[in-house]
Amino acid sequence: MTDNSRHEQDSDLHELQTRFQDYITGKSEDFEKDIISTKDALAEHRLGAYYNAYRIRLIDCLATDFAVLHKELGEEGFELMILEYLKLYPSQHPSVRWVGQHMVEFLQHSERPDKSFLSELAAFEWTQGLCFDAADSKQIFMLEDMAQVPPESWPDLTFTFHPSLRWLDLYWNAAPYWAALENNEQQHPKKAHHELPTRWLMWRKGTNPNWRSLDVAEAWAIEAAFSGSNFAELCEGLLEWIGADSVAITAAGFLKQWITDEIIVSVQTAN
Amino acid sequence: MSSQPQKPFLGFGLGLRTEHYQEILDQQPKEIDWLEIISENYMIEGGKPLYFLDKIRQDYPMVMHGVSMSIGSTDPLNFDYLKQLKALINRVEPKWFSDHLCWTGVDHKNMHDLLPLPYTDAAVNHIANRISQVQDFLGRQMLIENLSSYITYTADAMSEWEFLTAVSEKADCNILLDVNNIYVSSFNHHFDPLEYLQGVPADRVWQHHLAGHQNTGNLIIDTHDEPIIDPVWELYEKTAELLGSVSTMIERDGNIPPLVDVIAELNRAREIASPFYAAENHD
Ligand SMILES: [Fe+2]
């Protein structure tokens, strides 16, 4: 049904719903006239239940999705930020799971002096959520499986990664900072900005989100492997950072680590 | 779907909550006859919730309860949502699925709240037509749940129970009657909850919710984060007497207590309703 073909009776209902929604979002108070006041509770008071519930529900939900951002900003600071956020990014998804999907963008474009740190902190938390309920893989490639691969196949090997795998390039120490606040450690690391970003690999191991930082060589290698480069190509590319005599052993070391991390689901040999 | 199938009775169940996953999986408490899941929590691609869902499903019958269908909205039905719901129904094979007699947003926004509809003939037609479309798309009947509400529209032309009855009959759907919500709305709108119970078609009432709430003085706010209060237990007793055997569950959404506490509430429901159900089976 298009908006034009909306039945006339539906259009009354549509207008009523728009007025109600505008009341909830704080756009207009017109809707009060559609509501009966009683002696014990005026329309304004009754509607306040919906007005407040909308804010409380979404603030609670986002305080769970961004638990450390919430800690960092404090109760009041977080609430004020979310109210601003909801004005710019009202939820359009049926599931409350996705209400926070624009938070990083929102923070990046905010006027806050600490927006670059906060947006990285938010990105780190949001990405954990994405890892948490990303698709499952029927299989995980284990070290025993690697032993079955004949040595002559190694150069042509390509890799398929777990659907939960993601990475973030962060200029701030948002990840260790997150961990300190999450674990209620007495001493937080000082916020530190670096000229070059650190790549954080994030994925789900079993049912829990997992992450670790990569050095520049491994950061390049995982991206290349993810994009379909084979083992020989990885070795060749790694020559930029690693000497020719140890490049194969370094690449094999990365591969072994990825298998131990349970981020490879299968390997393919050339036909 | 013209003739009503025999109303199934699942016994006494619980809303499945994350906090209780491991305990339910490990101990499979016998007091729990069945479980209700919140559909949207499992409309995801993978990971922990679906892992536990599949495991626990092997031990218990389930029903599905949605909060986002927005069946009363004037936006077009969201078929992306309905396709996901269909996929989950195929995965879970629930005894039935339900959503609320409400709308959750309009103009493609979502308030993530259960917003009441005006009780008018136009609204009955609108919502019944949409329920029929959903039932056709999913190939099965749905249950529609009464809300807790805080407002009365000036446009209202009938009582809430007349509205619920008209919708369920016109759409040929069944009813999830939340006893706490009847209590909350009767307090907020000054009606007699017994009149409500006598006004709904008993053969269509397939499920009950029991829950707690917060009384703010002049309005009761439905929060599902407190134990069930005595007046709601009393109303449940009346409900069992009037409506007969109906699958009943405890719906706790916030401030989740240890499993044993919710099971204690479940046992209380069983104690209250069983005498009426037993009498009915002997008739
Ligand atoms: Fe309910």
Coordinates of C-alpha atoms and ligand atoms in Angstrom, one line a residue:
Chain A
M1 CA 0.0 0.0 0.0
T2 CA 1.5 3.3 -1.0
D3 CA 0.9 6.5 1.0
N4 CA -1.4 7.8 -1.8
S5 CA -3.7 4.8 -1.8
R6 CA -4.1 5.0 2.0
H7 CA -7.8 4.6 2.9
E8 CA -9.5 7.7 4.1
Q9 CA -10.3 6.1 7.5
D10 CA -6.6 5.1 7.7
S11 CA -5.6 8.7 7.0
D12 CA -7.4 9.8 10.2
L13 CA -5.6 7.1 12.1
H14 CA -2.3 8.1 10.4
E15 CA -2.7 11.7 11.5
L16 CA -3.5 10.6 15.0
Q17 CA -0.5 8.4 15.1
T18 CA 1.7 11.2 13.7
R19 CA 0.5 13.5 16.5
F20 CA 1.2 10.9 19.1
Q21 CA 4.6 10.2 17.8
D22 CA 5.4 13.9 17.6
Y23 CA 4.4 14.2 21.2
I24 CA 6.7 11.4 22.2
T25 CA 9.7 12.8 20.3
G26 CA 9.0 16.3 21.7
K27 CA 8.1 17.9 18.4
S28 CA 4.6 19.0 19.3
E29 CA 2.1 18.9 22.1
D30 CA -1.0 18.9 19.8
F31 CA -1.7 15.4 20.7
E32 CA -2.9 16.4 24.2
K33 CA -6.2 17.4 22.7
D34 CA -6.8 13.8 21.6
I35 CA -6.6 12.5 25.1
I36 CA -9.1 12.5 27.9
S37 CA -8.0 14.0 31.2
T38 CA -9.4 12.5 34.4
K39 CA -9.5 14.0 37.9
D40 CA -6.6 11.9 39.1
A41 CA -4.4 12.2 36.0
L42 CA -4.4 14.9 33.4
A43 CA -3.7 14.2 29.7
E44 CA -0.3 15.7 30.1
H45 CA 0.5 13.4 33.0
R46 CA -0.8 10.3 31.2
L47 CA 1.2 11.2 28.0
G48 CA 4.2 11.8 30.2
A49 CA 4.3 8.0 30.8
Y50 CA 5.0 7.5 27.1
Y51 CA 7.2 10.5 26.7
N52 CA 9.4 9.3 29.6
A53 CA 9.3 5.6 28.7
Y54 CA 10.7 6.3 25.2
R55 CA 13.7 8.1 26.6
I56 CA 14.3 5.7 29.5
R57 CA 14.0 2.6 27.3
L58 CA 16.4 3.8 24.7
I59 CA 18.9 5.3 27.1
D60 CA 19.0 2.0 29.0
C61 CA 19.4 0.1 25.8
L62 CA 22.3 2.3 24.6
A63 CA 23.9 2.2 28.0
T64 CA 24.1 -1.5 27.6
D65 CA 25.4 -1.4 24.0
F66 CA 27.9 1.4 25.0
A67 CA 28.6 0.5 28.6
V68 CA 32.0 2.0 28.8
L69 CA 31.0 5.2 26.9
H70 CA 28.3 5.4 29.5
K71 CA 30.8 5.1 32.3
E72 CA 33.2 7.6 30.7
L73 CA 30.5 10.3 30.3
G74 CA 28.6 9.6 33.5
E75 CA 24.9 9.2 34.0
E76 CA 23.9 12.8 33.1
G77 CA 26.4 13.3 30.3
F78 CA 25.4 10.1 28.7
E79 CA 21.7 10.9 28.9
L80 CA 22.1 14.3 27.4
M81 CA 24.2 12.9 24.6
I82 CA 21.6 10.2 23.8
L83 CA 18.8 12.7 23.7
E84 CA 20.7 14.7 21.1
Y85 CA 21.5 11.4 19.3
L86 CA 17.8 10.4 19.1
K87 CA 16.9 13.8 17.6
L88 CA 19.3 13.3 14.8
Y89 CA 19.0 9.5 14.4
P90 CA 15.5 8.3 15.5
S91 CA 15.3 4.6 15.4
Q92 CA 14.0 3.2 12.1
H93 CA 14.7 -0.4 12.6
P94 CA 12.1 -2.8 14.1
S95 CA 14.7 -4.2 16.5
V96 CA 16.1 -2.1 19.4
R97 CA 19.3 -4.0 18.6
W98 CA 20.1 -1.4 15.9
V99 CA 19.2 1.9 17.7
G100 CA 22.9 2.7 18.3
Q101 CA 24.1 1.9 14.7
H102 CA 24.9 5.6 14.0
M103 CA 26.6 6.4 17.2
V104 CA 30.1 6.6 15.8
E105 CA 29.0 8.8 13.0
F106 CA 27.1 11.0 15.4
L107 CA 30.1 11.5 17.7
Q108 CA 32.5 12.1 14.8
H109 CA 30.2 15.0 13.6
S110 CA 29.5 16.4 17.1
E111 CA 31.0 19.6 18.4
R112 CA 32.6 17.9 21.4
P113 CA 36.3 18.6 21.9
D114 CA 36.9 14.9 22.8
K115 CA 34.9 13.6 19.8
S116 CA 37.8 11.8 18.2
F117 CA 38.5 9.7 21.3
L118 CA 34.8 9.1 22.1
S119 CA 34.0 8.0 18.6
E120 CA 36.8 5.4 18.6
L121 CA 35.6 4.2 22.0
A122 CA 32.1 3.9 20.6
A123 CA 33.4 2.1 17.5
F124 CA 35.3 -0.4 19.7
E125 CA 32.1 -1.2 21.7
W126 CA 29.8 -1.3 18.7
T127 CA 32.1 -3.6 16.8
Q128 CA 32.1 -6.0 19.8
G129 CA 28.3 -6.1 19.4
L130 CA 28.7 -6.9 15.7
C131 CA 31.0 -9.7 16.5
F132 CA 28.7 -11.0 19.2
D133 CA 25.8 -11.9 17.0
A134 CA 27.5 -12.1 13.5
A135 CA 26.7 -15.3 11.5
D136 CA 28.0 -18.6 12.7
S137 CA 30.3 -20.9 10.8
K138 CA 29.6 -24.6 10.5
Q139 CA 33.3 -25.4 10.7
I140 CA 36.5 -23.9 12.1
F141 CA 39.9 -24.8 10.6
M142 CA 42.1 -26.3 13.2
L143 CA 45.9 -27.0 13.5
E144 CA 45.2 -30.7 12.9
D145 CA 43.5 -29.7 9.6
M146 CA 46.7 -27.8 8.6
A147 CA 48.8 -30.9 9.0
Q148 CA 46.7 -32.5 6.2
V149 CA 47.7 -29.9 3.7
P150 CA 50.6 -31.2 1.6
P151 CA 53.7 -28.9 1.6
E152 CA 53.6 -28.4 -2.1
S153 CA 50.1 -26.8 -1.8
W154 CA 51.2 -24.1 0.6
P155 CA 52.1 -21.4 -1.9
D156 CA 48.7 -21.5 -3.5
L157 CA 46.7 -21.6 -0.3
T158 CA 43.9 -19.1 0.1
F159 CA 41.8 -18.6 3.3
T160 CA 38.2 -18.1 4.2
F161 CA 37.6 -16.2 7.5
H162 CA 35.0 -16.4 10.2
P163 CA 31.9 -14.2 9.4
S164 CA 32.4 -12.4 12.7
L165 CA 35.9 -11.1 11.8
R166 CA 36.3 -7.3 11.7
W167 CA 39.1 -4.9 12.2
L168 CA 39.4 -1.3 13.4
D169 CA 42.2 1.1 12.9
L170 CA 42.4 3.2 16.0
Y171 CA 44.6 6.3 16.6
W172 CA 43.7 6.4 20.3
N173 CA 44.3 3.8 23.0
A174 CA 40.6 3.2 23.1
A175 CA 40.9 -0.5 23.5
P176 CA 43.1 -0.7 26.6
Y177 CA 41.1 2.3 28.0
W178 CA 37.9 0.4 27.4
A179 CA 39.3 -2.7 29.2
A180 CA 40.4 -0.7 32.2
L181 CA 37.0 0.9 32.6
E182 CA 35.1 -2.3 31.9
N183 CA 37.1 -4.1 34.6
N184 CA 36.7 -1.2 37.0
E185 CA 40.5 -0.9 37.4
Q186 CA 41.6 1.7 39.8
Q187 CA 44.0 3.4 37.4
H188 CA 42.8 4.2 33.9
P189 CA 45.5 4.6 31.2
K190 CA 45.8 8.2 30.1
K191 CA 44.1 8.9 26.9
A192 CA 46.8 8.8 24.2
H193 CA 46.7 9.7 20.6
H194 CA 49.3 8.3 18.1
E195 CA 50.3 9.5 14.8
L196 CA 49.8 6.2 13.1
P197 CA 46.8 4.0 13.9
T198 CA 46.9 0.5 15.5
R199 CA 44.9 -2.2 13.8
W200 CA 42.7 -4.1 16.2
L201 CA 41.5 -7.5 15.0
M202 CA 38.0 -8.4 16.4
W203 CA 36.1 -11.6 16.2
R204 CA 33.9 -14.0 18.1
K205 CA 35.6 -17.0 19.6
G206 CA 33.1 -19.5 20.8
T207 CA 30.3 -17.2 22.0
N208 CA 32.4 -14.3 23.2
P209 CA 33.9 -11.3 21.4
N210 CA 37.7 -11.4 21.3
W211 CA 40.3 -8.9 20.1
R212 CA 44.0 -8.2 19.9
S213 CA 46.3 -5.6 18.3
L214 CA 48.4 -6.4 15.2
D215 CA 51.8 -5.1 14.3
V216 CA 52.0 -3.4 10.9
A217 CA 53.2 -6.5 9.0
E218 CA 50.4 -8.7 10.4
A219 CA 47.9 -5.9 9.8
W220 CA 48.8 -5.9 6.1
A221 CA 48.8 -9.7 5.9
I222 CA 45.4 -10.2 7.4
E223 CA 43.9 -7.7 5.0
A224 CA 45.6 -9.2 2.0
A225 CA 44.6 -12.8 3.0
F226 CA 41.0 -11.6 3.6
S227 CA 41.0 -10.1 0.1
G228 CA 42.0 -13.4 -1.4
S229 CA 45.9 -13.3 -1.6
N230 CA 47.5 -16.7 -1.4
F231 CA 50.3 -17.7 0.9
A232 CA 53.0 -17.0 -1.7
E233 CA 51.6 -13.5 -2.2
L234 CA 51.5 -12.9 1.5
C235 CA 55.2 -13.9 1.8
E236 CA 56.1 -11.6 -1.1
G237 CA 54.2 -8.6 0.3
L238 CA 55.7 -9.1 3.8
L239 CA 59.2 -8.5 2.3
E240 CA 58.5 -4.9 2.9
W241 CA 58.9 -5.4 6.6
I242 CA 60.7 -8.8 6.9
G243 CA 64.0 -10.2 5.6
A244 CA 63.8 -12.7 2.8
D245 CA 65.4 -15.5 4.9
S246 CA 62.7 -15.3 7.6
V247 CA 59.6 -14.2 5.6
A248 CA 58.1 -17.7 5.1
I249 CA 58.5 -18.5 8.8
T250 CA 56.9 -15.2 9.8
A251 CA 53.9 -15.8 7.4
A252 CA 53.5 -19.3 8.7
G253 CA 53.6 -17.9 12.2
F254 CA 50.8 -15.5 11.4
L255 CA 48.8 -18.3 9.9
K256 CA 49.3 -20.5 12.9
Q257 CA 48.1 -17.7 15.2
W258 CA 45.0 -17.1 13.0
I259 CA 44.2 -20.8 13.2
T260 CA 44.7 -20.7 17.0
D261 CA 42.5 -17.7 17.2
E262 CA 39.8 -19.7 15.4
I263 CA 39.3 -17.0 12.7
I264 CA 39.9 -19.3 9.7
V265 CA 37.0 -21.5 8.7
S266 CA 38.6 -23.2 5.7
V267 CA 41.6 -23.1 3.3
Q268 CA 41.5 -23.6 -0.4
T269 CA 44.2 -25.1 -2.5
A270 CA 44.6 -24.3 -6.2
N271 CA 43.0 -26.8 -8.6
Chain B
M1 CA -9.3 -20.7 9.1
S2 CA -13.0 -20.5 9.8
S3 CA -13.4 -23.1 12.5
Q4 CA -11.5 -22.8 15.7
P5 CA -9.0 -25.7 16.4
Q6 CA -9.2 -27.2 19.9
K7 CA -7.4 -24.8 22.3
P8 CA -4.1 -26.4 23.2
F9 CA -3.0 -26.3 26.9
L10 CA 0.8 -26.2 27.4
G11 CA 0.7 -25.9 31.2
F12 CA 2.8 -23.3 33.0
G13 CA 5.8 -21.6 31.5
L14 CA 8.4 -18.9 31.7
G15 CA 9.7 -16.2 29.5
L16 CA 13.2 -17.3 28.5
R17 CA 15.8 -14.7 29.6
T18 CA 19.6 -14.5 29.0
E19 CA 20.3 -14.6 32.7
H20 CA 18.7 -18.1 33.0
Y21 CA 20.1 -19.7 29.9
Q22 CA 22.8 -21.8 31.5
E23 CA 20.8 -22.9 34.5
I24 CA 17.8 -24.0 32.3
L25 CA 20.1 -25.8 30.0
D26 CA 22.0 -27.6 32.8
Q27 CA 19.1 -28.4 35.1
Q28 CA 16.1 -28.6 32.9
P29 CA 13.7 -27.7 35.7
K30 CA 10.6 -29.9 35.6
E31 CA 8.4 -27.1 37.0
I32 CA 8.8 -25.4 33.6
D33 CA 6.4 -26.9 31.1
W34 CA 7.2 -24.5 28.2
L35 CA 9.1 -21.4 27.4
E36 CA 8.3 -18.1 25.5
I37 CA 11.0 -16.3 23.6
I38 CA 11.1 -12.7 22.5
S39 CA 11.3 -13.1 18.8
E40 CA 13.4 -10.0 18.0
N41 CA 16.2 -11.2 20.3
Y42 CA 16.8 -14.1 18.0
M43 CA 16.3 -12.3 14.7
I44 CA 20.0 -12.1 14.3
E45 CA 22.6 -14.0 12.3
G46 CA 24.4 -16.1 14.9
G47 CA 26.2 -16.2 18.2
K48 CA 25.3 -16.9 21.8
P49 CA 21.5 -16.2 21.8
L50 CA 20.9 -18.6 18.9
Y51 CA 23.3 -21.2 20.3
F52 CA 21.3 -21.3 23.6
L53 CA 18.0 -21.1 21.8
D54 CA 18.7 -24.2 19.7
K55 CA 20.0 -26.2 22.7
I56 CA 17.1 -25.2 25.0
R57 CA 14.5 -25.8 22.3
Q58 CA 15.5 -29.5 22.4
D59 CA 14.3 -29.7 26.0
Y60 CA 11.1 -27.5 26.0
P61 CA 8.2 -26.6 23.8
M62 CA 8.3 -22.9 22.9
V63 CA 6.1 -20.1 21.8
M64 CA 7.3 -16.9 20.2
H65 CA 6.3 -13.4 21.3
G66 CA 7.1 -10.3 19.2
V67 CA 7.3 -6.7 20.1
S68 CA 7.9 -5.0 16.7
M69 CA 5.2 -6.1 14.2
S70 CA 3.5 -2.8 14.7
I71 CA 0.3 -4.4 13.5
G72 CA -1.7 -1.2 14.3
S73 CA 0.5 1.2 12.5
T74 CA -0.6 3.1 9.3
D75 CA 2.8 2.4 7.8
P76 CA 2.8 -0.4 5.3
L77 CA 3.5 -3.9 6.8
N78 CA 7.2 -4.5 7.1
F79 CA 7.7 -7.6 5.0
D80 CA 11.4 -7.7 5.7
Y81 CA 10.5 -8.1 9.3
L82 CA 7.9 -10.7 8.5
K83 CA 10.3 -12.7 6.4
Q84 CA 12.8 -12.8 9.3
L85 CA 9.9 -13.8 11.6
K86 CA 9.0 -16.6 9.2
A87 CA 12.6 -17.9 9.2
L88 CA 12.6 -17.9 13.0
I89 CA 9.3 -19.7 13.1
N90 CA 10.8 -22.4 10.8
R91 CA 13.8 -22.7 13.1
V92 CA 11.9 -22.8 16.4
E93 CA 8.7 -24.5 15.3
P94 CA 6.8 -22.8 18.1
K95 CA 3.3 -23.9 19.2
W96 CA 2.2 -20.4 18.2
F97 CA 3.5 -16.8 17.9
S98 CA 2.1 -13.6 19.3
D99 CA 2.4 -9.8 19.1
H100 CA 0.6 -6.9 20.6
L101 CA -2.6 -5.0 19.8
C102 CA -0.6 -1.8 19.3
W103 CA 1.5 0.2 16.9
T104 CA 5.2 1.0 17.6
G105 CA 5.8 3.9 15.2
V106 CA 4.7 5.6 12.1
D107 CA 6.4 7.3 9.1
H108 CA 9.2 4.7 9.3
K109 CA 10.2 5.7 12.8
N110 CA 10.2 3.3 15.7
M111 CA 9.4 4.4 19.3
H112 CA 10.1 0.9 20.6
D113 CA 7.0 1.1 22.7
L114 CA 3.7 -0.6 22.7
L115 CA 1.4 2.3 21.8
P116 CA -2.4 1.9 22.1
L117 CA -4.9 2.4 19.3
P118 CA -8.2 4.3 19.4
Y119 CA -11.1 1.9 20.0
T120 CA -13.0 2.7 16.8
D121 CA -14.6 0.7 14.0
A122 CA -12.1 2.1 11.6
A123 CA -9.2 0.9 13.7
V124 CA -10.8 -2.6 14.1
N125 CA -11.1 -2.8 10.3
H126 CA -7.5 -1.5 9.8
I127 CA -5.9 -3.8 12.2
A128 CA -8.0 -6.9 11.5
N129 CA -7.1 -6.6 7.8
R130 CA -3.5 -6.4 8.6
I131 CA -3.6 -9.4 11.0
S132 CA -5.2 -11.4 8.2
Q133 CA -2.4 -10.4 5.8
V134 CA 0.2 -11.5 8.4
Q135 CA -1.6 -14.8 9.0
D136 CA -1.8 -15.4 5.3
F137 CA 1.8 -14.6 4.8
L138 CA 3.0 -16.9 7.7
G139 CA 0.4 -19.5 7.0
R140 CA -0.8 -19.7 10.6
Q141 CA -3.0 -18.0 13.2
M142 CA -1.4 -15.5 15.5
L143 CA -2.2 -14.4 19.1
I144 CA -2.7 -10.8 19.8
E145 CA -2.0 -9.4 23.3
N146 CA -3.8 -6.7 25.3
L147 CA -1.6 -3.8 26.5
S148 CA -1.2 -1.9 29.6
S149 CA -2.3 1.6 28.7
Y150 CA -2.1 5.0 30.3
I151 CA -4.4 7.0 28.0
T152 CA -8.0 7.1 26.7
Y153 CA -8.6 8.7 23.3
T154 CA -11.4 11.1 22.9
A155 CA -12.2 9.1 19.7
D156 CA -12.9 5.9 21.5
A157 CA -16.2 4.4 20.6
M158 CA -16.0 1.1 22.6
S159 CA -14.3 -0.5 25.5
E160 CA -10.9 -2.1 25.3
W161 CA -12.4 -5.6 25.6
E162 CA -15.0 -4.9 22.9
F163 CA -12.2 -3.7 20.7
L164 CA -10.0 -6.8 21.4
T165 CA -13.0 -9.1 20.8
A166 CA -14.0 -7.4 17.5
V167 CA -10.4 -7.5 16.2
S168 CA -9.9 -11.2 17.1
E169 CA -13.2 -12.2 15.5
K170 CA -12.8 -10.1 12.4
A171 CA -9.2 -11.3 11.8
D172 CA -10.0 -14.8 13.1
C173 CA -6.9 -14.7 15.4
N174 CA -6.5 -15.8 19.0
I175 CA -5.8 -13.8 22.2
L176 CA -2.9 -13.6 24.6
L177 CA -4.6 -12.2 27.6
D178 CA -2.1 -10.5 30.0
V179 CA -3.8 -10.5 33.4
N180 CA -1.4 -7.9 34.8
N181 CA -2.2 -5.6 31.9
I182 CA -5.9 -5.9 32.5
Y183 CA -5.3 -5.0 36.1
V184 CA -3.0 -2.1 35.2
S185 CA -5.4 -0.7 32.6
S186 CA -8.4 -1.2 34.9
F187 CA -6.6 0.9 37.6
N188 CA -5.6 3.6 35.1
H189 CA -8.9 3.8 33.4
H190 CA -11.3 2.9 36.2
F191 CA -13.1 -0.1 34.7
D192 CA -14.1 -3.4 36.3
P193 CA -11.6 -6.1 35.3
L194 CA -14.3 -8.7 35.7
E195 CA -16.3 -7.1 33.1
Y196 CA -13.2 -7.3 30.8
L197 CA -12.8 -11.1 31.5
Q198 CA -16.5 -11.7 30.9
G199 CA -16.4 -9.7 27.7
V200 CA -13.7 -11.6 25.8
P201 CA -14.3 -14.8 23.8
A202 CA -13.0 -17.6 26.0
D203 CA -12.4 -20.0 23.2
R204 CA -9.9 -17.6 21.6
V205 CA -7.8 -17.0 24.7
W206 CA -4.9 -19.3 24.3
Q207 CA -2.3 -17.8 26.6
H208 CA -1.9 -15.7 29.7
H209 CA 1.0 -13.5 30.9
L210 CA 1.4 -12.7 34.6
A211 CA 3.8 -9.9 35.6
G212 CA 4.7 -7.2 38.1
H213 CA 4.5 -3.5 37.7
Q214 CA 5.2 -0.1 39.5
N215 CA 2.4 1.9 41.0
T216 CA 3.3 5.6 40.8
G217 CA 0.2 6.7 42.8
N218 CA -2.3 7.9 40.2
L219 CA -1.0 5.8 37.3
I220 CA 0.3 2.2 37.3
I221 CA 3.3 1.9 34.9
D222 CA 3.7 -1.6 33.5
T223 CA 7.4 -2.4 34.0
H224 CA 7.6 -6.2 34.4
D225 CA 10.5 -5.7 36.8
E226 CA 8.8 -6.5 40.1
P227 CA 7.1 -9.6 41.6
I228 CA 3.5 -10.2 40.8
I229 CA 1.2 -8.4 43.4
D230 CA -1.6 -10.0 45.3
P231 CA -4.5 -8.3 43.5
V232 CA -3.1 -9.6 40.2
W233 CA -3.0 -13.1 41.7
E234 CA -6.6 -12.7 42.8
L235 CA -7.6 -11.5 39.3
Y236 CA -5.7 -14.6 37.9
E237 CA -7.8 -16.8 40.1
K238 CA -11.0 -15.2 38.7
T239 CA -9.6 -15.6 35.2
A240 CA -9.0 -19.3 35.7
E241 CA -12.5 -19.7 36.9
L242 CA -14.0 -17.8 34.0
L243 CA -11.9 -18.8 31.1
G244 CA -10.8 -22.3 31.9
S245 CA -7.5 -24.0 31.0
V246 CA -5.2 -21.5 29.4
S247 CA -1.4 -21.8 29.0
T248 CA 0.1 -19.4 31.6
M249 CA 3.5 -17.9 32.0
I250 CA 5.5 -15.5 34.1
E251 CA 6.7 -12.5 32.1
R252 CA 9.7 -10.9 33.8
D253 CA 11.6 -8.4 31.7
G254 CA 13.7 -6.3 34.1
N255 CA 15.5 -6.6 37.4
I256 CA 15.7 -10.4 36.6
P257 CA 15.8 -12.5 39.8
P258 CA 17.3 -15.9 40.3
L259 CA 15.5 -18.6 38.3
V260 CA 14.2 -20.2 41.5
D261 CA 12.3 -17.0 42.4
V262 CA 10.5 -17.0 39.0
I263 CA 9.8 -20.7 39.3
A264 CA 8.2 -20.0 42.7
E265 CA 5.8 -17.6 41.0
L266 CA 5.2 -20.2 38.4
N267 CA 4.3 -22.7 41.1
R268 CA 1.9 -20.2 42.7
A269 CA 0.2 -19.8 39.3
R270 CA -0.1 -23.6 39.0
E271 CA -1.5 -23.9 42.5
I272 CA -4.1 -21.1 41.9
A273 CA -5.3 -22.3 38.5
S274 CA -5.0 -26.1 38.7
P275 CA -8.2 -26.7 40.8
F276 CA -10.3 -25.0 38.2
Y277 CA -8.5 -26.8 35.3
A278 CA -8.9 -30.1 37.0
A279 CA -12.6 -29.5 37.6
E280 CA -13.0 -28.6 34.0
N281 CA -11.4 -31.8 32.8
H282 CA -13.7 -33.9 35.0
D283 CA -16.8 -32.3 33.6
Ligands
FE1 FE 2.5 -9.3 28.4

